[in-house]
mmCIF file of C-alpha atoms and ligand atoms in Angstrom:
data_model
loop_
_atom_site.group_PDB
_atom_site.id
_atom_site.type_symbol
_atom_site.label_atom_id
_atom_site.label_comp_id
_atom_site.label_asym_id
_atom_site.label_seq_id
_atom_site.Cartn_x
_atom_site.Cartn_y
_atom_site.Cartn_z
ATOM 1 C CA UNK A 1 18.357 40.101 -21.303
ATOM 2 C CA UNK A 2 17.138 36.712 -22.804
ATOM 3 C CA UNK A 3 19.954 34.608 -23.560
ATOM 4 C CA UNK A 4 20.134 34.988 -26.918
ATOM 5 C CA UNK A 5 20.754 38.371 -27.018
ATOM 6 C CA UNK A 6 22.884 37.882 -24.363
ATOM 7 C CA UNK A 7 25.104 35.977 -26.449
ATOM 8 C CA UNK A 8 25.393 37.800 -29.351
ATOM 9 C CA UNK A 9 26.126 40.893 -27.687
ATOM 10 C CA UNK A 10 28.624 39.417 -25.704
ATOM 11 C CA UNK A 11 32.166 40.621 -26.971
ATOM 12 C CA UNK A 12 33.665 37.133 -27.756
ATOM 13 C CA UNK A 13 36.868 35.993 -29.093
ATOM 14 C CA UNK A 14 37.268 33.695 -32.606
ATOM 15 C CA UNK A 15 41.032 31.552 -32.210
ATOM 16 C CA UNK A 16 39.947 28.840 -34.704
ATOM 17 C CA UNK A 17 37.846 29.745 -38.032
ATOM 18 C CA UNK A 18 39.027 28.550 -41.513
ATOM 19 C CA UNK A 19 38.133 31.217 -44.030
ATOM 20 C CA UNK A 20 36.687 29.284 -47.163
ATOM 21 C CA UNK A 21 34.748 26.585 -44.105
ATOM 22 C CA UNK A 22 33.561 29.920 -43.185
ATOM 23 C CA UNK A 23 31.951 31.073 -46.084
ATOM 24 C CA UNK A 24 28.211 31.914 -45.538
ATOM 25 C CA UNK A 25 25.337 30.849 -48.267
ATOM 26 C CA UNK A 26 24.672 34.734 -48.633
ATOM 27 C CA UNK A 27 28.549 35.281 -49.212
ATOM 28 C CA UNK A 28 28.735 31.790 -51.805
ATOM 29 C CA UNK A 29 26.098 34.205 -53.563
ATOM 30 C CA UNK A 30 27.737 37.536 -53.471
ATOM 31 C CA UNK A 31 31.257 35.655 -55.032
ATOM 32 C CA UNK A 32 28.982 33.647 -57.723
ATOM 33 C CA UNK A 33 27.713 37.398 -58.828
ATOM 34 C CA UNK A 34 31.352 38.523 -58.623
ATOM 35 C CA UNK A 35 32.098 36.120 -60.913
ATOM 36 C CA UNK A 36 29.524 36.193 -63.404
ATOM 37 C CA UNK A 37 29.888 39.775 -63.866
ATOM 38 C CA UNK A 38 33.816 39.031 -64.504
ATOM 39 C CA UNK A 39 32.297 36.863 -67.010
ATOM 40 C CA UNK A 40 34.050 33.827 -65.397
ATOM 41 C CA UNK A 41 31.212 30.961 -65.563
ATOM 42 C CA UNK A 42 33.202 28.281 -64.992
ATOM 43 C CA UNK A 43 32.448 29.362 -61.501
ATOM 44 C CA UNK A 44 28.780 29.248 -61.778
ATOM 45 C CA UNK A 45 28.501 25.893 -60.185
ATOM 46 C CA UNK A 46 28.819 26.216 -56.409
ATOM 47 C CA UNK A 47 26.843 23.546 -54.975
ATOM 48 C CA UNK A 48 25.760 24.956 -51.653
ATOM 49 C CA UNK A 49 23.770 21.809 -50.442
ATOM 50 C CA UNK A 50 26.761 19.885 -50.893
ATOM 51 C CA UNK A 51 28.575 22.244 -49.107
ATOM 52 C CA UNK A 52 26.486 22.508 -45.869
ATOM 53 C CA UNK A 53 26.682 19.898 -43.294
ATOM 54 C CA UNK A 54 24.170 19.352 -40.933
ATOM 55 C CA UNK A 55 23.929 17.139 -37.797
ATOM 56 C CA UNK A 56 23.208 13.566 -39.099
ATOM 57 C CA UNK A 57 24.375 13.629 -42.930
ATOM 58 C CA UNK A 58 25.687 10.401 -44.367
ATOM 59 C CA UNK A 59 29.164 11.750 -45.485
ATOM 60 C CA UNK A 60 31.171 10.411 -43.321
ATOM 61 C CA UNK A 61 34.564 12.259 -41.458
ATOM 62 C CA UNK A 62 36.226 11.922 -44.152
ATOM 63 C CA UNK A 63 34.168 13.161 -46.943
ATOM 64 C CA UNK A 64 33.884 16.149 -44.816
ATOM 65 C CA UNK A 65 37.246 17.248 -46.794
ATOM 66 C CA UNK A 66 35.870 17.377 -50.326
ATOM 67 C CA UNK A 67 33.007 19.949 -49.621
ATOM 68 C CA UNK A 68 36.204 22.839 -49.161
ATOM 69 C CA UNK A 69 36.829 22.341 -52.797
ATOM 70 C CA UNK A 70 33.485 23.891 -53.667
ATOM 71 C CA UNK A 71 34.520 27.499 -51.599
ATOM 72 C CA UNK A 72 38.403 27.346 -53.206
ATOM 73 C CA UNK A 73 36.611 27.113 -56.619
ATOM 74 C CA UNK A 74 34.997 30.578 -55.508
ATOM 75 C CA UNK A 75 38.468 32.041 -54.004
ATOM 76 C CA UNK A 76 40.385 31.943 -57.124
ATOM 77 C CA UNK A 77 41.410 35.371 -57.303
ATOM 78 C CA UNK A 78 42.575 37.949 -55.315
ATOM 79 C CA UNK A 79 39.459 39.746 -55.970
ATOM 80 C CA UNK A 80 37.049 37.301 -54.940
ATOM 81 C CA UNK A 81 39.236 36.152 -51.816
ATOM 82 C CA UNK A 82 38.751 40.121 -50.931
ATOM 83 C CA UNK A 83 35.249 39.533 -51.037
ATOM 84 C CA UNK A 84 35.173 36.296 -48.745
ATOM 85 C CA UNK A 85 37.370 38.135 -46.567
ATOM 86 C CA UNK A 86 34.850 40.881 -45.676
ATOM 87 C CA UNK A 87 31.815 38.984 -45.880
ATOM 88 C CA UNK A 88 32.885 36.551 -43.659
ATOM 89 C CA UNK A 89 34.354 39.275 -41.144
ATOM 90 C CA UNK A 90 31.569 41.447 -41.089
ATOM 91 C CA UNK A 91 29.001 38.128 -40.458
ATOM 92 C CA UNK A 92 31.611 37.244 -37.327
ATOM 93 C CA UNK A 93 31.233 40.978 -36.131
ATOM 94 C CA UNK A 94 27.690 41.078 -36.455
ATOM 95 C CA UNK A 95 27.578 38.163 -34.253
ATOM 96 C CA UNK A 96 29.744 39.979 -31.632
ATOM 97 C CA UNK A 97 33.661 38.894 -32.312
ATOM 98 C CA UNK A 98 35.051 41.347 -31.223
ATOM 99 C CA UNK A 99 38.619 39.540 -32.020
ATOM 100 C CA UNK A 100 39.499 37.134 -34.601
ATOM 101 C CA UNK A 101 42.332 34.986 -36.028
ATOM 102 C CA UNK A 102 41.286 34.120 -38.955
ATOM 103 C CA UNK A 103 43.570 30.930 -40.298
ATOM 104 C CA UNK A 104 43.471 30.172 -43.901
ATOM 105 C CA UNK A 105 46.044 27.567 -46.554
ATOM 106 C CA UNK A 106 47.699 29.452 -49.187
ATOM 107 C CA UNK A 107 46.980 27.881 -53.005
ATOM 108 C CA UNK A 108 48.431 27.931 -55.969
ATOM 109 C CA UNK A 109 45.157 28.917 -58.385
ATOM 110 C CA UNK A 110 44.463 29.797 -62.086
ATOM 111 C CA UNK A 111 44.285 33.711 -61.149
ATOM 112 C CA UNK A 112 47.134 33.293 -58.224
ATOM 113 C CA UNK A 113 49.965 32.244 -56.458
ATOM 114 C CA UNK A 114 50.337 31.388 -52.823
ATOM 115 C CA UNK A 115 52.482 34.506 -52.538
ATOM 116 C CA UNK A 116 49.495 36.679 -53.859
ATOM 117 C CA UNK A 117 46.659 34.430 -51.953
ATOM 118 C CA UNK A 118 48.859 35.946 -48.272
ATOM 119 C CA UNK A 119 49.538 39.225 -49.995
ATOM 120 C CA UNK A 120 45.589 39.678 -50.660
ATOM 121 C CA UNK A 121 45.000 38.413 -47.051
ATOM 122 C CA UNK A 122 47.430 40.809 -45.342
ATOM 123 C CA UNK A 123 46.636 44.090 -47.555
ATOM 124 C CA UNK A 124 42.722 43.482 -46.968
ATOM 125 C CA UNK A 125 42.850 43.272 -43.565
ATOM 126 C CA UNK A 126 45.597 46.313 -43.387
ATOM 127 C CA UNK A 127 42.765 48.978 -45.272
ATOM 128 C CA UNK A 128 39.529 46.901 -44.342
ATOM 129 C CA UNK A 129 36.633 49.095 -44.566
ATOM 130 C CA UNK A 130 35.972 51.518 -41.984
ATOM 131 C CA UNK A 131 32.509 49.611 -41.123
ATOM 132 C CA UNK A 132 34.737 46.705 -40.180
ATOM 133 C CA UNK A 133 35.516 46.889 -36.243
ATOM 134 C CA UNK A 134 36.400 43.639 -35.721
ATOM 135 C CA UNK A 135 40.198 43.394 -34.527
ATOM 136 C CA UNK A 136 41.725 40.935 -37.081
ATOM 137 C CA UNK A 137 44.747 38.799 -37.383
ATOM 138 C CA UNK A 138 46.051 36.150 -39.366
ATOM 139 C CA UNK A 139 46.833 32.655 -39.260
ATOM 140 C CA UNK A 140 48.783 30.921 -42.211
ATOM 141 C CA UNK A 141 47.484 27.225 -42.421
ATOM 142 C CA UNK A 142 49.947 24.105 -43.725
ATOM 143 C CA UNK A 143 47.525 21.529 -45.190
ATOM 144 C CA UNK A 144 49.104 17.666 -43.937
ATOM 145 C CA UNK A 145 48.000 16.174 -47.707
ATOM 146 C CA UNK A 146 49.661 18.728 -49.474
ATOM 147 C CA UNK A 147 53.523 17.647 -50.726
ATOM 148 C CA UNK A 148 56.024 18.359 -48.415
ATOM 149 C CA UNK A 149 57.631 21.183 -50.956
ATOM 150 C CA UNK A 150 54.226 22.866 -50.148
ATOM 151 C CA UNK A 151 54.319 23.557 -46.693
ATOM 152 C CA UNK A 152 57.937 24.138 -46.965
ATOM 153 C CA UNK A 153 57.027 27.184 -49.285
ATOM 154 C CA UNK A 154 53.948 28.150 -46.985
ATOM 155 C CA UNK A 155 56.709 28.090 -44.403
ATOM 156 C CA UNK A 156 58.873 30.179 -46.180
ATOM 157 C CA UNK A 157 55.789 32.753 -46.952
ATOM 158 C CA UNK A 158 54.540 32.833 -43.338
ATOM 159 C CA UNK A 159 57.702 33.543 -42.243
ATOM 160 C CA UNK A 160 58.204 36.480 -44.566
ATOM 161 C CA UNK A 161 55.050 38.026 -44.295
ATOM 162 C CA UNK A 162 55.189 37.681 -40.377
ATOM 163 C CA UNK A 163 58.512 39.931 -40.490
ATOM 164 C CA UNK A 164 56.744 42.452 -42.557
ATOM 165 C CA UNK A 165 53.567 42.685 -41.252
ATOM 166 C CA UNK A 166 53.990 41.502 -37.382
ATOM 167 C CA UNK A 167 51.071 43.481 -36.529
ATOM 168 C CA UNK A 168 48.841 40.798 -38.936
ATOM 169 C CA UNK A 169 50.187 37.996 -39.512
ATOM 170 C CA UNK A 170 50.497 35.871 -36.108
ATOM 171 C CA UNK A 171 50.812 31.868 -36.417
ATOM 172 C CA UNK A 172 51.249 29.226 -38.253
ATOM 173 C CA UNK A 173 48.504 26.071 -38.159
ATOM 174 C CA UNK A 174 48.652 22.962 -39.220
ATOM 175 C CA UNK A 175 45.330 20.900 -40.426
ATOM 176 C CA UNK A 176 43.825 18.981 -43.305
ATOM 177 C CA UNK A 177 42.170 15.473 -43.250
ATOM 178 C CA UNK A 178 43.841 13.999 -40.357
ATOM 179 C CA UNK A 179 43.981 10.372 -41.674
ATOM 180 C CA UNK A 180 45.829 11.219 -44.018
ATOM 181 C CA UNK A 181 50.034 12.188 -43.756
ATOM 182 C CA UNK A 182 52.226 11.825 -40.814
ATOM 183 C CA UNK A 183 53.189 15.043 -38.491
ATOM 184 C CA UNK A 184 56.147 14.279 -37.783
ATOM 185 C CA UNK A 185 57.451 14.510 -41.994
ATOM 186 C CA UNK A 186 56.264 18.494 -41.311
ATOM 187 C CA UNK A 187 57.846 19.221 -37.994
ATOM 188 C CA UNK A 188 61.296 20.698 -39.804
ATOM 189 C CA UNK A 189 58.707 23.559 -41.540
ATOM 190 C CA UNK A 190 56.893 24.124 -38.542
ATOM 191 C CA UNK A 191 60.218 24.431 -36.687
ATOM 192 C CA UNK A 192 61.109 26.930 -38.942
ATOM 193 C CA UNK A 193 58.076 29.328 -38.454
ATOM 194 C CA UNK A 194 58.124 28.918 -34.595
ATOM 195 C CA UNK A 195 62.325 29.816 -34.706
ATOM 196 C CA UNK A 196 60.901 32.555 -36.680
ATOM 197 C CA UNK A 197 59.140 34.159 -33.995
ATOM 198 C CA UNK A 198 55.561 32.850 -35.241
ATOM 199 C CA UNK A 199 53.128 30.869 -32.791
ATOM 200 C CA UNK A 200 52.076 27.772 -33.580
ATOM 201 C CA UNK A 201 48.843 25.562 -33.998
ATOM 202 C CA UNK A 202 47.844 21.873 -34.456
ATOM 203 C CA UNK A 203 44.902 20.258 -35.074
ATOM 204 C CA UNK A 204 45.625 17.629 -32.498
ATOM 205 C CA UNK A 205 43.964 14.235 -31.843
ATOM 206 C CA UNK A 206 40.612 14.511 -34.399
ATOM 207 C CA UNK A 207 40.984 10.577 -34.978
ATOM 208 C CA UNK A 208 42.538 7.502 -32.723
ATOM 209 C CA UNK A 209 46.383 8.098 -33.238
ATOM 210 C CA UNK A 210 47.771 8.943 -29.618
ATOM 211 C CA UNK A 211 51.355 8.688 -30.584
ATOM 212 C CA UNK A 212 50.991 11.457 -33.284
ATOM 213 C CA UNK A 213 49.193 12.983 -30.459
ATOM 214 C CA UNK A 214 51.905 12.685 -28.119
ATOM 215 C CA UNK A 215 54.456 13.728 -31.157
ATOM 216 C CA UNK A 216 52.234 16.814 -30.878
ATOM 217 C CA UNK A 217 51.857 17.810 -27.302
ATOM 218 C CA UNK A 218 56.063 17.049 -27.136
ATOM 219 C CA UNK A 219 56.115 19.896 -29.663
ATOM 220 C CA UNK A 220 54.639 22.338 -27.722
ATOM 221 C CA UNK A 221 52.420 24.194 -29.809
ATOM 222 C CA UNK A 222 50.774 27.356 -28.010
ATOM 223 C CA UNK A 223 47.232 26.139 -28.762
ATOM 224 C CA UNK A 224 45.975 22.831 -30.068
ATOM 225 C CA UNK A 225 42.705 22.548 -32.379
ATOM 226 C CA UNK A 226 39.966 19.727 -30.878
ATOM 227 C CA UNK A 227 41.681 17.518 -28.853
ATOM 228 C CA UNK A 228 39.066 14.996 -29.615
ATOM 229 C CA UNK A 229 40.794 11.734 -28.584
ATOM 230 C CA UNK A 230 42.646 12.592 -26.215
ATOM 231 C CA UNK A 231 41.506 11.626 -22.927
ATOM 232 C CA UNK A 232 41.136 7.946 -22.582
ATOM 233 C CA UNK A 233 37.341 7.491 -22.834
ATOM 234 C CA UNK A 234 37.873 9.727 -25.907
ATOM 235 C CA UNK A 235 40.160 7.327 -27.966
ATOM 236 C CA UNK A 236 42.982 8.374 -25.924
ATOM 237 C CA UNK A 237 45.443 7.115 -23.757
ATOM 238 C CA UNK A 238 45.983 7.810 -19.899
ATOM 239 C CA UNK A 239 49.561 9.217 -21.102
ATOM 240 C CA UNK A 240 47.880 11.891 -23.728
ATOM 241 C CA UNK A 241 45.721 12.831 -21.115
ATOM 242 C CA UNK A 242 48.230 13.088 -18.433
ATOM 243 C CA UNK A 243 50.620 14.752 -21.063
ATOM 244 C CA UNK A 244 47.791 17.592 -21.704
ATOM 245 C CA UNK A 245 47.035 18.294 -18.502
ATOM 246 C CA UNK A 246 50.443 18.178 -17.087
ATOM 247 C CA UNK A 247 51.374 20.973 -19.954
ATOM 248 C CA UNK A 248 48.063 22.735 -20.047
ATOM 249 C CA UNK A 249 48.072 23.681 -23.731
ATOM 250 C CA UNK A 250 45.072 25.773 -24.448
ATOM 251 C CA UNK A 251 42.553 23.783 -26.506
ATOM 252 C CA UNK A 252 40.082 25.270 -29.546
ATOM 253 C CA UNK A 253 36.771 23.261 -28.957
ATOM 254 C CA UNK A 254 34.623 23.048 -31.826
ATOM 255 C CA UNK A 255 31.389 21.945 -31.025
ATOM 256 C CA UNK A 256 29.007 21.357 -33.752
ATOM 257 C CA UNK A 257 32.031 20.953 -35.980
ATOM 258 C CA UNK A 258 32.368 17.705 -33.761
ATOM 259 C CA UNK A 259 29.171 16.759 -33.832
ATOM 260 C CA UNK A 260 28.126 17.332 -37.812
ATOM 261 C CA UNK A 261 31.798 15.713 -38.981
ATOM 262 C CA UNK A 262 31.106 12.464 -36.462
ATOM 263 C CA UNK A 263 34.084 12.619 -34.582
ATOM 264 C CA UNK A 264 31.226 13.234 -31.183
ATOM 265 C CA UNK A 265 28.010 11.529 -31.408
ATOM 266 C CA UNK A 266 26.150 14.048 -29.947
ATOM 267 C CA UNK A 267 26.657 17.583 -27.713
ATOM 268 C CA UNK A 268 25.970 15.322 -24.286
ATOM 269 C CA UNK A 269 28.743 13.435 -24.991
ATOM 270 C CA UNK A 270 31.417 16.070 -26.309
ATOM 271 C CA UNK A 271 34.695 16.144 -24.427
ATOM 272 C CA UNK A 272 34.150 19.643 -23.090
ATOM 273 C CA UNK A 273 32.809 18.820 -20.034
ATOM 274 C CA UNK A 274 36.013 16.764 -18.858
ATOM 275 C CA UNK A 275 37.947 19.780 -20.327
ATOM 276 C CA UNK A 276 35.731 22.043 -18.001
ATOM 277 C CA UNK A 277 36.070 20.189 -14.978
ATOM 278 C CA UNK A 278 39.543 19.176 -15.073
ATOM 279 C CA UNK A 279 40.545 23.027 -15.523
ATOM 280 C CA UNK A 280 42.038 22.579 -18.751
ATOM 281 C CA UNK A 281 42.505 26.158 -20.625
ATOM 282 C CA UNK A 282 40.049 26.166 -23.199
ATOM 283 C CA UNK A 283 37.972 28.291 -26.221
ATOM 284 C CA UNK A 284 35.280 27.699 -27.594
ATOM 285 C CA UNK A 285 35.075 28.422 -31.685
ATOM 286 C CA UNK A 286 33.556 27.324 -34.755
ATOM 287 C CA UNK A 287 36.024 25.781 -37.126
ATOM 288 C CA UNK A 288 33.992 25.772 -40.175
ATOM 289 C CA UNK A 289 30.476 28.241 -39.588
ATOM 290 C CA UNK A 290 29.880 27.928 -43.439
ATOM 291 C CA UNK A 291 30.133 24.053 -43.580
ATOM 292 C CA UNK A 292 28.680 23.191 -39.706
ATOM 293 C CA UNK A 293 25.621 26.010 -40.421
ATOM 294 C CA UNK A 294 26.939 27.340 -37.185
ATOM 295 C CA UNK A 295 28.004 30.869 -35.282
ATOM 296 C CA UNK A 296 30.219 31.592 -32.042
ATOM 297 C CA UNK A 297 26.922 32.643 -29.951
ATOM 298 C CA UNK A 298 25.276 29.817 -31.360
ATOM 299 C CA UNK A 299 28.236 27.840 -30.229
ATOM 300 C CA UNK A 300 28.520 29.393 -26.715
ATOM 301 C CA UNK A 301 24.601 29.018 -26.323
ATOM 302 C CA UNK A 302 24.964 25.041 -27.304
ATOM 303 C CA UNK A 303 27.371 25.354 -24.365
ATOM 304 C CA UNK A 304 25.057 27.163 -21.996
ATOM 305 C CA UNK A 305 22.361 24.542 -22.558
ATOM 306 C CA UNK A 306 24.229 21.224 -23.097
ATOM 307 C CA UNK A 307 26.290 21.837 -20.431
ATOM 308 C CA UNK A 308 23.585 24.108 -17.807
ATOM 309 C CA UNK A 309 26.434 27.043 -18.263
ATOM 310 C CA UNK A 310 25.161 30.464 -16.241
ATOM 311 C CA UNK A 311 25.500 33.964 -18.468
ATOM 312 C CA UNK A 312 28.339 34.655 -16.107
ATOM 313 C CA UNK A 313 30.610 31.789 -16.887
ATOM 314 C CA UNK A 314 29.837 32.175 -20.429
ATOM 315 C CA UNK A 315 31.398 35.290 -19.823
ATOM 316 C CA UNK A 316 34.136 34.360 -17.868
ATOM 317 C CA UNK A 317 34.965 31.591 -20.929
ATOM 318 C CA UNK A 318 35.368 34.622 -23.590
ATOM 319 C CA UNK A 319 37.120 36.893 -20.768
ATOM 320 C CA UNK A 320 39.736 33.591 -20.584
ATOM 321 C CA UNK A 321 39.888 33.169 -24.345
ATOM 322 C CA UNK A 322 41.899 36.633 -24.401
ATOM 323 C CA UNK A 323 44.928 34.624 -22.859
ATOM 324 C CA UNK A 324 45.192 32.574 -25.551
ATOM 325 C CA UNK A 325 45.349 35.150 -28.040
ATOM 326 C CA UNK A 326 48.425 35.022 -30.072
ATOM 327 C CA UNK A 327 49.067 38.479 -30.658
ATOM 328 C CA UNK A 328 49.874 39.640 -26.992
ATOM 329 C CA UNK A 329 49.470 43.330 -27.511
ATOM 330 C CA UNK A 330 45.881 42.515 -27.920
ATOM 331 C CA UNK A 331 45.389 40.718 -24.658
ATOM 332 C CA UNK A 332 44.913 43.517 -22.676
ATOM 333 C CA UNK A 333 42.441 45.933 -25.269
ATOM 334 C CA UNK A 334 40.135 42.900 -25.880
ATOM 335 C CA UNK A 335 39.914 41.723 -22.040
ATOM 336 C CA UNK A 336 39.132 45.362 -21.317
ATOM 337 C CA UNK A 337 36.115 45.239 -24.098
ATOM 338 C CA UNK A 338 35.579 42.168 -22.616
ATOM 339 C CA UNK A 339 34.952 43.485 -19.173
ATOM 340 C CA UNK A 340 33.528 46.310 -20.261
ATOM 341 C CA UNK A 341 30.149 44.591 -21.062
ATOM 342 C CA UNK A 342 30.563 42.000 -18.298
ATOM 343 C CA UNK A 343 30.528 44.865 -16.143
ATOM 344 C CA UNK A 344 27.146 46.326 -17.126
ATOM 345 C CA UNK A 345 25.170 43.561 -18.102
ATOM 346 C CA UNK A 346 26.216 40.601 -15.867
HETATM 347 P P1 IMP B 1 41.059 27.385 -46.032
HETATM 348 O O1 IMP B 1 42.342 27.016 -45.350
HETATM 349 O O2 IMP B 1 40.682 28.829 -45.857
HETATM 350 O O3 IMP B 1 41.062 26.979 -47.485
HETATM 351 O O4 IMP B 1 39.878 26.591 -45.284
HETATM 352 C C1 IMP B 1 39.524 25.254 -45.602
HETATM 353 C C2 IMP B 1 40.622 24.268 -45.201
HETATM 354 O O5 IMP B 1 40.748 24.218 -43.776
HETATM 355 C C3 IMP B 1 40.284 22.830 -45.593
HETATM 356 O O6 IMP B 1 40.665 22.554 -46.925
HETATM 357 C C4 IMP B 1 41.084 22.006 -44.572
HETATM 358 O O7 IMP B 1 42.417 21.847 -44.988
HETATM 359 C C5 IMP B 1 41.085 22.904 -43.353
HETATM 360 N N1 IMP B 1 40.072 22.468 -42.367
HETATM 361 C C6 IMP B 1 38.834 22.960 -42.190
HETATM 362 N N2 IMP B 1 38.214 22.307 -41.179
HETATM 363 C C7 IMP B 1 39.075 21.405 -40.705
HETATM 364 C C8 IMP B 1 39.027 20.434 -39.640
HETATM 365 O O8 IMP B 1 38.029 20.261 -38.907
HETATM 366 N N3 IMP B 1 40.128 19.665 -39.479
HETATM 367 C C9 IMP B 1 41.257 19.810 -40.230
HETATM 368 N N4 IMP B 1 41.340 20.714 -41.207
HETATM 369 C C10 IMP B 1 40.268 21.501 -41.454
HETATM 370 ZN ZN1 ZN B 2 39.832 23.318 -37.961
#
């Protein structure tokens, strides 16, 4: 099988996808038609250029945060987030997830409240269409710019939907524009939802700031997101490196996110080959498919070629993946589908 194929038909595992980074051109489409035959125009304007982000754009890192505004202004209502949901699913299953935890931030919109945004979430994925395979959970996200009163709410709301529907709603994450708001101030809501029973994870070490990094690896989160600067030739210290590999928190790497936001100049230099070699458990995902014009076998085949990665350990890295799964009465159906195709085609 040429490798390609190979890839996509590979069973693979999704830990770290936002939903509205996720949002496809074809799917930006489908919600502007939902919306003009609900005779909302105000919605008309999507501005998908913007929205994209290839390799080499002059936004910088930052900037990279004000292109989500242009999907939330097509997820107002519980409606349209129905819509995303699906589309975005479906595209992820046609690529061959076979398992995803989906993570997405809870707003307050015209149409909405947080409470409904979860509520949509958690009922959509509960009677998804029968075409939809793919196994899906949920990850609630706490934004780090958003007021502290926010994420205490989101708190509250992950923590009563997770009691209620423990069979969708898994974790808690914590993201946003990482120069901006301190960890620590959100540590008592995160506490909350891990005392809760919820797992939790951080987007860890995106910019230079190893003591928020060590503030997060002390936390012991079950997976961190990037871990960009966290070994020392990485903007990182020999202690956040040591720290990491001495605790061997599973890390979400993000490839062409990396690369497209300019956090890694290029795929040569991405810190997945120390990762790799040192033995660190790792995943590879796609943060942001919509945004980074990007897939999972598009991300495992950057892998296979940046890094000179046989079919076989391609398959081994999804087969590992399912360990890191946080809904552990998953583990053991998605290894087998897993091994399943490993077993015939590798
Ligand atoms: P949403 O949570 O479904 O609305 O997905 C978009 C949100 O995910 C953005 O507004 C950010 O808060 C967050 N996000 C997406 N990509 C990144 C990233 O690379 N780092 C940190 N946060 C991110
Ligand atoms: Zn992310």
């Amino acid at each position: 099988m040429e490798i390609d194929s190979f890839l996509r038909k590979l069973p693979k595992v999704e830990l770290h996808a936002h939903l509205n980074g996720s949002l496809s051109r074809s799917t930006m489409l489908e919600l502007q038609r939902y919306y003009a035959d609900s005779g909302m125009t105000d919605n008309m304007n999507a501005f998908f250029d913007e929205f994209e982000m290839a390799a080499g754009d002059p936004r910088s890192f930052s900037d990279c945060f004000q292109v989500f505004r242009i999907a939330h202004n097509l997820t107002t209502t519980p409606s349209a987030l129905e819509i995303a949901l699906f589309s975005t699913l479906k595209e992820f299953q046609d690529d061959g997830c076979c398992y995803i935890e989906l993570r997405s931030t809870p707003r307050d919109t015209q149409y909405m409240s947080k409470r409904q945004y979860i509520d949509t979430l958690v009922k959509s994925i509960r009677t998804s269409p029968q075409h939809l395979t793919i196994i899906t959970r949920l990850i609630i996200s706490i934004c780090r710019h958003s007021p502290l009163a926010d994420a205490e709410e989101i708190a509250d709301l992950a923590i009563e939907f997770y009691k209620s529907y423990p069979d969708i709603v898994v974790g808690i994450d914590f993201s946003g524009n990482p120069t901006v708001g301190s960890f620590k101030d959100f540590v008592p809501a995160l506490s909350r939802a891990r005392e809760a029973g919820l797992k939790v994870t951080l987007h860890c070490g995106e910019v230079f700031n190893p003591s928020e990094v060590q503030e997060m690896l002390e936390f012991k989160p079950e997976r961190i997101g990037h871990g960009t600067c966290i070994h020392p030739k990485y903007r990182g210290t020999d202690e956040t490196w040591v720290n990491l590999c001495k605790s061997r928190i599973p890390v979400e790497l993000c490839l062409t996110s990396n690369v497209n936001s300019k956090s890694i100049s290029d795929y040569d230099s991405h810190h997945f080959k120390y990762y790799y070699t040192a033995g660190i458990p790792l995943v590879i995902c796609t943060d942001d498919k919509g945004v980074f014009s990007t897939s999972l076998s598009h991300e495992y085949k950057i892998c296979a070629e940046t890094f000179h990665l046989e079919p076989s350990k391609l398959a081994e890295l999804s087969l590992k993946a399912c360990d890191y799964i946080f809904a552990e009465d998953m583990r053991t159906k998605v290894k087998e589908i897993i091994s399943n195709f490993v077993q015939k085609n590798c």
